[in-house]
Structure formats: structure tokens, C-alpha cells
Short mmCIF file of C-alpha atoms and ligand atoms in Angstrom, two decimals:
data_model
loop_
_atom_site.label_atom_id
_atom_site.label_comp_id
_atom_site.label_asym_id
_atom_site.label_seq_id
_atom_site.Cartn_x
_atom_site.Cartn_y
_atom_site.Cartn_z
CA UNK A 1 26.64 19.39 -27.37
CA UNK A 2 27.08 17.59 -24.04
CA UNK A 3 24.09 15.80 -22.56
CA UNK A 4 22.81 17.37 -19.33
CA UNK A 5 23.07 15.09 -16.28
CA UNK A 6 19.88 13.16 -15.55
CA UNK A 7 17.77 14.51 -12.70
CA UNK A 8 17.20 11.49 -10.41
CA UNK A 9 14.16 13.13 -8.81
CA UNK A 10 12.10 13.28 -12.01
CA UNK A 11 9.56 10.46 -12.53
CA UNK A 12 10.61 7.97 -15.22
CA UNK A 13 8.63 5.14 -16.77
CA UNK A 14 11.44 3.42 -18.68
CA UNK A 15 13.15 1.65 -15.78
CA UNK A 16 14.68 -1.71 -16.63
CA UNK A 17 14.58 -4.55 -14.13
CA UNK A 18 18.40 -4.52 -14.07
CA UNK A 19 18.38 -0.83 -13.09
CA UNK A 20 15.95 -1.47 -10.24
CA UNK A 21 18.03 -4.43 -9.04
CA UNK A 22 21.14 -2.24 -9.17
CA UNK A 23 19.46 0.21 -6.77
CA UNK A 24 18.81 -2.65 -4.33
CA UNK A 25 22.49 -3.63 -4.61
CA UNK A 26 23.86 -0.18 -3.69
CA UNK A 27 25.79 0.18 -0.42
CA UNK A 28 23.12 0.81 2.24
CA UNK A 29 24.14 4.38 3.11
CA UNK A 30 24.37 5.36 -0.57
CA UNK A 31 20.87 4.01 -1.24
CA UNK A 32 19.39 5.81 1.77
CA UNK A 33 21.19 9.06 0.90
CA UNK A 34 19.77 8.98 -2.64
CA UNK A 35 16.25 8.17 -1.38
CA UNK A 36 16.39 10.96 1.22
CA UNK A 37 17.55 13.43 -1.44
CA UNK A 38 14.69 12.54 -3.80
CA UNK A 39 12.18 12.60 -0.94
CA UNK A 40 13.15 16.22 -0.16
CA UNK A 41 12.65 17.30 -3.74
CA UNK A 42 8.93 16.54 -3.66
CA UNK A 43 7.90 16.46 0.00
CA UNK A 44 8.47 18.09 3.34
CA UNK A 45 10.32 15.19 5.03
CA UNK A 46 8.93 16.13 8.45
CA UNK A 47 5.35 15.39 7.32
CA UNK A 48 3.72 11.95 7.45
CA UNK A 49 0.23 11.20 6.16
CA UNK A 50 -2.10 9.41 8.57
CA UNK A 51 -4.53 6.90 7.07
CA UNK A 52 -7.09 4.76 8.84
CA UNK A 53 -8.54 1.45 7.72
CA UNK A 54 -11.82 -0.28 8.41
CA UNK A 55 -12.76 -3.79 7.39
CA UNK A 56 -16.33 -3.25 6.15
CA UNK A 57 -16.75 -6.92 5.20
CA UNK A 58 -14.54 -9.43 6.95
CA UNK A 59 -13.50 -13.00 6.09
CA UNK A 60 -14.95 -15.76 3.92
CA UNK A 61 -13.10 -14.57 0.79
CA UNK A 62 -13.10 -16.80 -2.30
CA UNK A 63 -9.47 -15.98 -3.21
CA UNK A 64 -6.51 -18.06 -2.02
CA UNK A 65 -3.94 -15.32 -1.31
CA UNK A 66 -1.43 -17.37 0.69
CA UNK A 67 -0.80 -14.66 3.31
CA UNK A 68 -4.37 -13.68 4.13
CA UNK A 69 -6.32 -14.23 7.35
CA UNK A 70 -9.55 -13.68 5.41
CA UNK A 71 -9.32 -16.38 2.74
CA UNK A 72 -11.97 -19.11 3.00
CA UNK A 73 -9.31 -21.56 1.75
CA UNK A 74 -7.42 -21.55 5.07
CA UNK A 75 -8.40 -22.11 8.69
CA UNK A 76 -7.12 -19.02 10.49
CA UNK A 77 -9.80 -18.95 13.19
CA UNK A 78 -11.20 -15.65 11.89
CA UNK A 79 -14.98 -15.21 12.14
CA UNK A 80 -16.55 -13.99 8.87
CA UNK A 81 -19.08 -11.15 8.92
CA UNK A 82 -21.49 -9.47 6.49
CA UNK A 83 -21.13 -6.09 4.83
CA UNK A 84 -21.51 -3.36 7.46
CA UNK A 85 -24.25 -0.76 7.29
CA UNK A 86 -23.19 2.58 5.82
CA UNK A 87 -24.18 4.45 9.03
CA UNK A 88 -21.79 2.36 11.15
CA UNK A 89 -18.96 2.89 8.66
CA UNK A 90 -19.54 6.65 8.59
CA UNK A 91 -19.59 6.78 12.40
CA UNK A 92 -16.23 4.96 12.48
CA UNK A 93 -14.83 7.40 9.91
CA UNK A 94 -15.95 10.35 12.06
CA UNK A 95 -13.98 8.87 14.98
CA UNK A 96 -10.97 8.41 12.69
CA UNK A 97 -11.14 12.06 11.63
CA UNK A 98 -11.40 13.19 15.25
CA UNK A 99 -8.27 11.10 15.92
CA UNK A 100 -6.33 12.94 13.21
CA UNK A 101 -6.69 10.66 10.15
CA UNK A 102 -6.66 12.35 6.73
CA UNK A 103 -7.60 9.36 4.60
CA UNK A 104 -10.14 6.66 5.41
CA UNK A 105 -9.88 3.33 3.60
CA UNK A 106 -12.71 0.80 3.47
CA UNK A 107 -11.61 -2.80 2.86
CA UNK A 108 -13.75 -5.80 1.92
CA UNK A 109 -12.74 -9.46 1.74
CA UNK A 110 -14.08 -9.90 -1.76
CA UNK A 111 -12.64 -11.38 -4.94
CA UNK A 112 -14.61 -8.75 -6.84
CA UNK A 113 -17.30 -6.16 -6.21
CA UNK A 114 -20.83 -7.40 -6.99
CA UNK A 115 -23.24 -4.99 -8.68
CA UNK A 116 -25.81 -5.59 -5.93
CA UNK A 117 -23.40 -4.13 -3.33
CA UNK A 118 -22.55 -0.99 -5.30
CA UNK A 119 -25.35 1.24 -3.85
CA UNK A 120 -24.39 0.42 -0.25
CA UNK A 121 -20.68 0.92 -0.90
CA UNK A 122 -21.44 4.19 -2.74
CA UNK A 123 -23.42 5.41 0.31
CA UNK A 124 -20.42 4.66 2.54
CA UNK A 125 -18.07 6.55 0.23
CA UNK A 126 -20.26 9.63 -0.11
CA UNK A 127 -20.89 9.71 3.65
CA UNK A 128 -17.17 9.48 4.47
CA UNK A 129 -16.33 12.09 1.84
CA UNK A 130 -18.93 14.45 3.36
CA UNK A 131 -16.97 14.35 6.64
CA UNK A 132 -14.05 16.01 4.82
CA UNK A 133 -11.87 12.89 4.66
CA UNK A 134 -10.03 11.58 1.61
CA UNK A 135 -11.76 8.35 0.64
CA UNK A 136 -10.14 5.07 -0.35
CA UNK A 137 -11.59 1.60 -0.90
CA UNK A 138 -10.17 -1.86 -1.53
CA UNK A 139 -12.90 -4.23 -2.67
CA UNK A 140 -11.18 -6.65 -5.08
CA UNK A 141 -11.57 -6.56 -8.85
CA UNK A 142 -13.77 -3.88 -10.46
CA UNK A 143 -15.45 -3.55 -13.86
CA UNK A 144 -15.24 -0.20 -15.71
CA UNK A 145 -18.88 0.79 -14.86
CA UNK A 146 -18.32 -0.06 -11.19
CA UNK A 147 -15.18 2.10 -11.10
CA UNK A 148 -17.17 4.96 -12.65
CA UNK A 149 -19.96 4.55 -10.05
CA UNK A 150 -17.46 4.64 -7.18
CA UNK A 151 -15.84 7.77 -8.61
CA UNK A 152 -19.25 9.43 -8.89
CA UNK A 153 -19.90 8.58 -5.23
CA UNK A 154 -16.75 10.52 -4.28
CA UNK A 155 -13.99 7.91 -4.24
CA UNK A 156 -10.54 9.54 -4.30
CA UNK A 157 -8.33 6.42 -4.19
CA UNK A 158 -8.65 2.71 -4.95
CA UNK A 159 -6.21 0.23 -3.39
CA UNK A 160 -5.43 -2.85 -5.43
CA UNK A 161 -2.03 -4.44 -4.91
CA UNK A 162 0.16 -6.43 -7.29
CA UNK A 163 1.51 -8.05 -4.09
CA UNK A 164 4.84 -9.32 -5.52
CA UNK A 165 6.92 -9.58 -8.69
CA UNK A 166 5.47 -11.51 -11.65
CA UNK A 167 7.82 -14.51 -11.19
CA UNK A 168 6.83 -15.18 -7.55
CA UNK A 169 3.15 -14.37 -8.03
CA UNK A 170 1.89 -17.94 -8.53
CA UNK A 171 3.57 -19.02 -5.29
CA UNK A 172 1.34 -16.46 -3.55
CA UNK A 173 -2.06 -16.79 -5.24
CA UNK A 174 -3.55 -18.87 -8.06
CA UNK A 175 -7.22 -17.81 -8.10
CA UNK A 176 -6.59 -14.60 -10.06
CA UNK A 177 -3.87 -13.57 -12.46
CA UNK A 178 -1.37 -10.73 -12.49
CA UNK A 179 -3.02 -9.48 -15.67
CA UNK A 180 -6.45 -9.37 -13.94
CA UNK A 181 -4.92 -7.12 -11.28
CA UNK A 182 -3.40 -4.87 -13.94
CA UNK A 183 -6.77 -4.72 -15.71
CA UNK A 184 -8.54 -3.50 -12.55
CA UNK A 185 -5.83 -0.86 -12.08
CA UNK A 186 -6.52 0.31 -15.65
CA UNK A 187 -10.27 0.58 -14.99
CA UNK A 188 -9.56 2.60 -11.82
CA UNK A 189 -7.28 4.98 -13.77
CA UNK A 190 -9.77 5.35 -16.60
CA UNK A 191 -12.49 6.32 -14.11
CA UNK A 192 -10.30 9.16 -12.81
CA UNK A 193 -9.64 7.57 -9.40
CA UNK A 194 -6.11 7.86 -7.93
CA UNK A 195 -4.30 4.51 -7.70
CA UNK A 196 -2.93 2.98 -4.50
CA UNK A 197 -0.87 -0.05 -5.48
CA UNK A 198 2.02 -1.86 -3.84
CA UNK A 199 2.75 -5.22 -2.36
CA UNK A 200 4.07 -7.37 0.44
CA UNK A 201 7.69 -7.94 1.40
CA UNK A 202 8.93 -10.95 3.37
CA UNK A 203 6.83 -13.76 1.89
CA UNK A 204 9.89 -15.92 1.07
CA UNK A 205 10.51 -14.09 -2.22
CA UNK A 206 13.98 -13.22 -3.54
CA UNK A 207 15.39 -9.70 -3.86
CA UNK A 208 14.80 -10.07 -7.60
CA UNK A 209 11.05 -10.46 -6.91
CA UNK A 210 10.97 -7.33 -4.75
CA UNK A 211 12.73 -5.51 -7.59
CA UNK A 212 10.24 -7.11 -10.00
CA UNK A 213 7.27 -5.68 -8.08
CA UNK A 214 8.77 -2.17 -7.99
CA UNK A 215 9.75 -2.45 -11.66
CA UNK A 216 6.10 -3.18 -12.53
CA UNK A 217 4.92 -0.12 -10.59
CA UNK A 218 7.63 2.13 -12.02
CA UNK A 219 6.83 1.21 -15.62
CA UNK A 220 3.06 1.73 -15.42
CA UNK A 221 1.92 4.53 -17.79
CA UNK A 222 1.33 6.64 -14.67
CA UNK A 223 2.89 5.84 -11.28
CA UNK A 224 0.44 4.92 -8.52
CA UNK A 225 -0.16 8.00 -6.40
CA UNK A 226 0.23 5.76 -3.30
CA UNK A 227 2.60 2.81 -2.98
CA UNK A 228 1.93 0.70 0.12
CA UNK A 229 4.87 -1.45 1.20
CA UNK A 230 3.52 -4.12 3.53
CA UNK A 231 5.68 -6.35 5.70
CA UNK A 232 4.12 -9.79 5.85
CA UNK A 233 2.10 -10.24 9.04
CA UNK A 234 2.58 -14.01 9.41
CA UNK A 235 -0.89 -15.42 10.08
CA UNK A 236 -0.96 -18.96 11.53
CA UNK A 237 -2.94 -21.29 9.26
CA UNK A 238 -1.99 -19.53 6.01
CA UNK A 239 0.64 -21.20 3.79
CA UNK A 240 2.95 -18.16 3.68
CA UNK A 241 2.42 -17.24 7.33
CA UNK A 242 3.32 -20.79 8.39
CA UNK A 243 6.34 -20.84 6.04
CA UNK A 244 7.75 -17.62 7.49
CA UNK A 245 6.97 -18.65 11.07
CA UNK A 246 9.11 -21.74 10.42
CA UNK A 247 11.89 -20.09 8.41
CA UNK A 248 12.13 -16.69 10.13
CA UNK A 249 11.23 -13.18 9.02
CA UNK A 250 13.05 -11.13 6.40
CA UNK A 251 15.92 -8.97 7.65
CA UNK A 252 14.67 -5.50 8.54
CA UNK A 253 17.41 -3.78 6.53
CA UNK A 254 16.13 -5.47 3.38
CA UNK A 255 12.67 -4.04 4.16
CA UNK A 256 14.24 -0.57 4.45
CA UNK A 257 15.99 -1.08 1.11
CA UNK A 258 12.62 -1.88 -0.47
CA UNK A 259 11.12 1.34 0.92
CA UNK A 260 14.10 3.37 -0.35
CA UNK A 261 13.93 1.86 -3.85
CA UNK A 262 10.16 2.53 -3.94
CA UNK A 263 10.91 6.20 -3.15
CA UNK A 264 13.52 6.33 -5.95
CA UNK A 265 11.44 4.70 -8.70
CA UNK A 266 8.15 6.43 -7.79
CA UNK A 267 9.58 9.76 -6.58
CA UNK A 268 6.34 11.77 -6.37
CA UNK A 269 4.19 9.01 -4.83
CA UNK A 270 3.18 8.61 -1.24
CA UNK A 271 5.17 5.58 -0.02
CA UNK A 272 3.21 3.97 2.78
CA UNK A 273 4.81 1.98 5.59
CA UNK A 274 1.78 -0.32 5.80
CA UNK A 275 1.28 -3.74 7.42
CA UNK A 276 4.00 -5.09 9.69
CA UNK A 277 4.65 -1.97 11.80
CA UNK A 278 3.39 -3.74 14.91
CA UNK A 279 6.24 -6.25 14.64
CA UNK A 280 8.93 -3.60 13.97
CA UNK A 281 11.18 -1.86 16.45
CA UNK A 282 10.97 1.94 16.74
CA UNK A 283 14.42 2.05 15.18
CA UNK A 284 13.33 0.07 12.12
CA UNK A 285 10.25 2.27 11.67
CA UNK A 286 12.51 5.32 12.01
CA UNK A 287 14.77 4.01 9.25
CA UNK A 288 11.78 3.47 6.96
CA UNK A 289 10.43 6.98 7.65
CA UNK A 290 13.92 8.36 6.99
CA UNK A 291 14.39 6.37 3.77
CA UNK A 292 11.36 7.89 2.07
CA UNK A 293 8.20 6.41 3.59
CA UNK A 294 5.79 9.28 4.29
CA UNK A 295 2.47 7.65 5.09
CA UNK A 296 1.33 5.23 7.78
CA UNK A 297 -1.83 3.53 9.00
CA UNK A 298 -3.05 4.59 12.43
CA UNK A 299 -6.05 3.75 14.61
CA UNK A 300 -4.99 0.62 16.49
CA UNK A 301 -5.97 -1.88 13.80
CA UNK A 302 -5.32 -2.61 10.11
CA UNK A 303 -8.06 -4.89 8.73
CA UNK A 304 -7.81 -7.90 11.03
CA UNK A 305 -4.41 -7.41 12.71
CA UNK A 306 -3.18 -4.87 15.29
CA UNK A 307 -1.16 -1.67 14.78
CA UNK A 308 0.99 0.14 17.35
CA UNK A 309 -1.21 2.24 19.68
CA UNK A 310 -1.78 5.97 19.38
CA UNK A 311 0.53 6.79 22.28
CA UNK A 312 3.40 4.77 20.75
CA UNK A 313 2.94 6.57 17.42
CA UNK A 314 2.80 9.96 19.15
CA UNK A 315 6.04 9.17 21.00
CA UNK A 316 7.68 8.04 17.74
CA UNK A 317 6.58 11.24 15.95
CA UNK A 318 7.80 13.39 18.85
CA UNK A 319 11.17 11.66 19.05
CA UNK A 320 11.71 11.85 15.26
CA UNK A 321 10.42 15.43 14.91
CA UNK A 322 7.58 14.37 12.60
CA UNK A 323 4.06 15.75 12.30
CA UNK A 324 0.85 14.81 10.46
CA UNK A 325 0.86 15.86 6.80
CA UNK A 326 -1.01 19.00 5.82
CA UNK A 327 0.67 19.75 2.45
CA UNK A 328 -1.04 18.71 -0.79
CA UNK A 329 0.20 15.52 -2.45
CA UNK A 330 2.49 16.32 -5.43
CA UNK A 331 1.32 13.33 -7.50
CA UNK A 332 -2.24 14.69 -7.46
CA UNK A 333 -1.04 18.04 -8.78
CA UNK A 334 -0.01 16.38 -12.06
N1 SAM X 1 -9.81 -8.23 -1.01
C1 SAM X 1 -9.22 -7.06 -1.52
C2 SAM X 1 -7.95 -7.31 -2.29
O1 SAM X 1 -7.29 -8.30 -2.05
O2 SAM X 1 -7.62 -6.47 -3.12
C3 SAM X 1 -8.98 -6.00 -0.46
C4 SAM X 1 -8.45 -6.36 0.91
S1 SAM X 1 -6.84 -7.09 0.96
C5 SAM X 1 -6.78 -7.69 2.61
C6 SAM X 1 -5.73 -5.72 0.87
C7 SAM X 1 -4.25 -6.00 0.86
O3 SAM X 1 -3.79 -6.25 2.18
C8 SAM X 1 -3.73 -7.19 0.08
O4 SAM X 1 -3.59 -6.90 -1.28
C9 SAM X 1 -2.38 -7.44 0.70
O5 SAM X 1 -1.36 -6.76 -0.01
C10 SAM X 1 -2.52 -6.85 2.12
N2 SAM X 1 -2.45 -7.92 3.13
C11 SAM X 1 -3.41 -8.81 3.42
N3 SAM X 1 -3.00 -9.67 4.38
C12 SAM X 1 -1.74 -9.32 4.71
C13 SAM X 1 -0.77 -9.82 5.63
N4 SAM X 1 -1.02 -10.90 6.37
N5 SAM X 1 0.41 -9.20 5.71
C14 SAM X 1 0.68 -8.11 4.93
N6 SAM X 1 -0.19 -7.59 4.05
C15 SAM X 1 -1.39 -8.18 3.92
C1 DTB X 2 -2.48 -2.34 1.92
O1 DTB X 2 -1.61 -2.44 1.03
N1 DTB X 2 -2.29 -2.66 3.19
C2 DTB X 2 -3.53 -2.51 3.94
C3 DTB X 2 -4.45 -1.83 2.90
N2 DTB X 2 -3.69 -1.90 1.70
C4 DTB X 2 -5.81 -2.32 2.71
C5 DTB X 2 -4.04 -3.80 4.47
C6 DTB X 2 -3.05 -4.55 5.30
C7 DTB X 2 -3.73 -5.76 5.86
C8 DTB X 2 -2.85 -6.46 6.85
C9 DTB X 2 -3.46 -7.69 7.39
C10 DTB X 2 -4.74 -7.52 8.14
O2 DTB X 2 -4.86 -6.63 9.01
O3 DTB X 2 -5.65 -8.33 7.90
FE1 SF4 X 3 -9.47 -12.04 -0.33
FE2 SF4 X 3 -8.11 -9.74 -0.48
FE3 SF4 X 3 -7.49 -11.61 1.39
FE4 SF4 X 3 -6.94 -12.09 -1.16
S1 SF4 X 3 -6.06 -10.43 0.11
S2 SF4 X 3 -7.91 -13.54 0.28
S3 SF4 X 3 -8.65 -11.10 -2.19
S4 SF4 X 3 -9.38 -10.45 1.24
#
């Protein structure tokens, strides 16, 4: 009996690092062609999901993530603020919905969620959910009971990034381990919350580290339903921001390769073109949205850094023949 040819669009969890690196090494057009083909198997390629972020607690964070404007370890000139009131968050979410956002993500500059803050965060989540938005939060590490409480409040997604491959990780952050991040992802899964997990490209890492990050995601027991690919926003005063300001940013084509490989190894996931869009040309964004990215952040601002404006995004969508996503997400269908 002859073996049937493997279907490249079916999710796999047995990727080897060498296989992921081999995808990165493909001729550019071959890689993009494969990613486009897989994208069409699971999604309408003319649809792009619109997500909006709000920093509900800014700055003063105890972690030392070497890229972050919000770490208390570095002087980035950012003013810290307290946790916002739920009413103000819900009012911002209502504006986001009116502007066309489908998912609303609440971010806090915390190492971990404290039990005392759970009721206030739960009120934000249930209020945003009641507006008819998909809810997402990114609040640092969670315990299993906290994850359960957030789910009960109506949390659809939790964002917690691995940031980079395991070998480059300690160059990026030393105040929490890779395993601690994986543990939080497990608690989120166990609570029945969809996982949003990705990383940052262009922090001085090697191609092998980018492959290492995607290999980790592709070999999780279940692929993250959302995979954000962030381009480093180089913040002055942070170790990695200063390094990249001195050495120059990663080549845009390598960023596109990372997006395409993410599409190939997590075929049914939303691949989000996340931070870094503000510094990209329209042409580079178009390549990313062609190579399999199908989700973006909108609303003028990420957490502490700017995004392209609404009119620029509308022009980009018009010129590329794209429209806001209305179809259900395949990864949530099982
Ligand atoms: N404190 C929480 C945490 O780290 O999980 C939530 C907020 S944190 C700012 C969310 C994610 O934003 C980080 O994991 C990182 O991947 C991304 N991020 C932060 N600063 C960035 C920058 N300067 N450039 C690109 N991505 C960045
Ligand atoms: C993610 O991966 N990217 C978003 C979201 N998850 C929370 C955050 C990007 C932050 C970029 C830097 C800033 O605006 O502070
Ligand atoms: Fe804190 Fe998150 Fe920034 Fe790290 S990325 S310093 S955990 S806010």
C-alpha cells in the first residue's frame, strides 16, 4: 500500500526544529506560495480581524523584559498609572466597538495578577463582554483559580507570549522563566480560555531563535488560537531598544518569512500582525497580510506606542481588497 501524500494544511504537533528551520530557508516565493495556500484552506483571505487594545494599568512593572517601555528596571520616561476603573474601560471598549473592533484586549503591566485585583478585572471583562465584543486580557502570570475566575467573568482569550525561542530567552528577560510562561499557558487552557501566544521578532535574535519560538508554539498539545507576531518597537532606554537603535532593525523580508512560517505551523490559528506596524511601509504590511497574517490591532494605539491611523488602515484595506472579518474562527470550532 502506498502512503497518501501529507496534507500540509492539517495541524500537526510533531514538528521538529529542523523542519521549522527548513521552512525559513525556503526560497521566498515558495514559502509565501505555501503559506497562501494553507491560509486559503482555513480562512477567507480577504477577511482581517480587527482587535483593539487598552492599557488598563500602565508602567512600573517588576519584570525586566528588555524591550518593554513599562518595566520599572529601565528609565523610558513613561509615567506609571494605577489600575483604571471598570466604567472607564467599558466606555473605551464601547468606542472600540463603534469603530469596528471585534476583539477588545485589556493589558496590565504586571508580573502576575494579584487576588485583590481579580474582582475589578472581572467587572471589566463582564462589562466588555456585555457589549458584544470578544474579550481578551494580558495581565502577566495567572494561578489556576484566577484563570477560572476570569473565565467565569466571560474571558474568551488570554494573551501570554513566549516572546522568543528558548535559547535567546535569557538575553531578553531574567525575572521569570520560560517554564513559568508555559505553566500560565497551561492554566489558561485548563480553564477553557482560548490562548493567544506569540512573540517578538527583531530583538537581535538569530533565525534559529525565531524558528525556536514557532517550534515551541507548534508543538504545544493544542496550538494557540491566536499567534501574535510583534516587530520590536525599539524603545529608547530599554536594553534591546537601544541595541537595535544602534545596530539597525531586522530586514522586513525576514519578518514576512516569520509570519509565513507561523501560518504554516499553526494553520488554523489567527496570525496577528501586531506591534511594529507603525514603522512598516504599506508594502511590507501588504506582504504580511498576503503571507498569512489575518488579524491586526487598530485604534491608534497599542499599549504605550502608536499604531497607523484609521484612515491609513482604511486606505490599505481598500487598496488590498480586504475587509473586516465576520466569519467564525476555525480554531474555535475544534
Ligand atoms: N505584562 C503582561 C505580560 O508581559 O504578559 C502583559 C502586557 S505585555 C506589554 C504584552 C506583550 O507585548 C509582551 O509579551 C510583548 O510580547 C509585547 N511587547 C511589549 N513591548 C513591546 C515592544 N517594545 N515591541 C514589541 N512588542 C512588545
Ligand atoms: C501582543 O503580543 N502584542 C500586543 C498585545 N499582545 C498585548 C502588545 C504590543 C505592545 C507594543 C508596545 C507598546 O505599545 O507598549
Ligand atoms: Fe512587565 Fe509585561 Fe512589560 Fe514584561 S512585557 S516588563 S511583564 S509589562
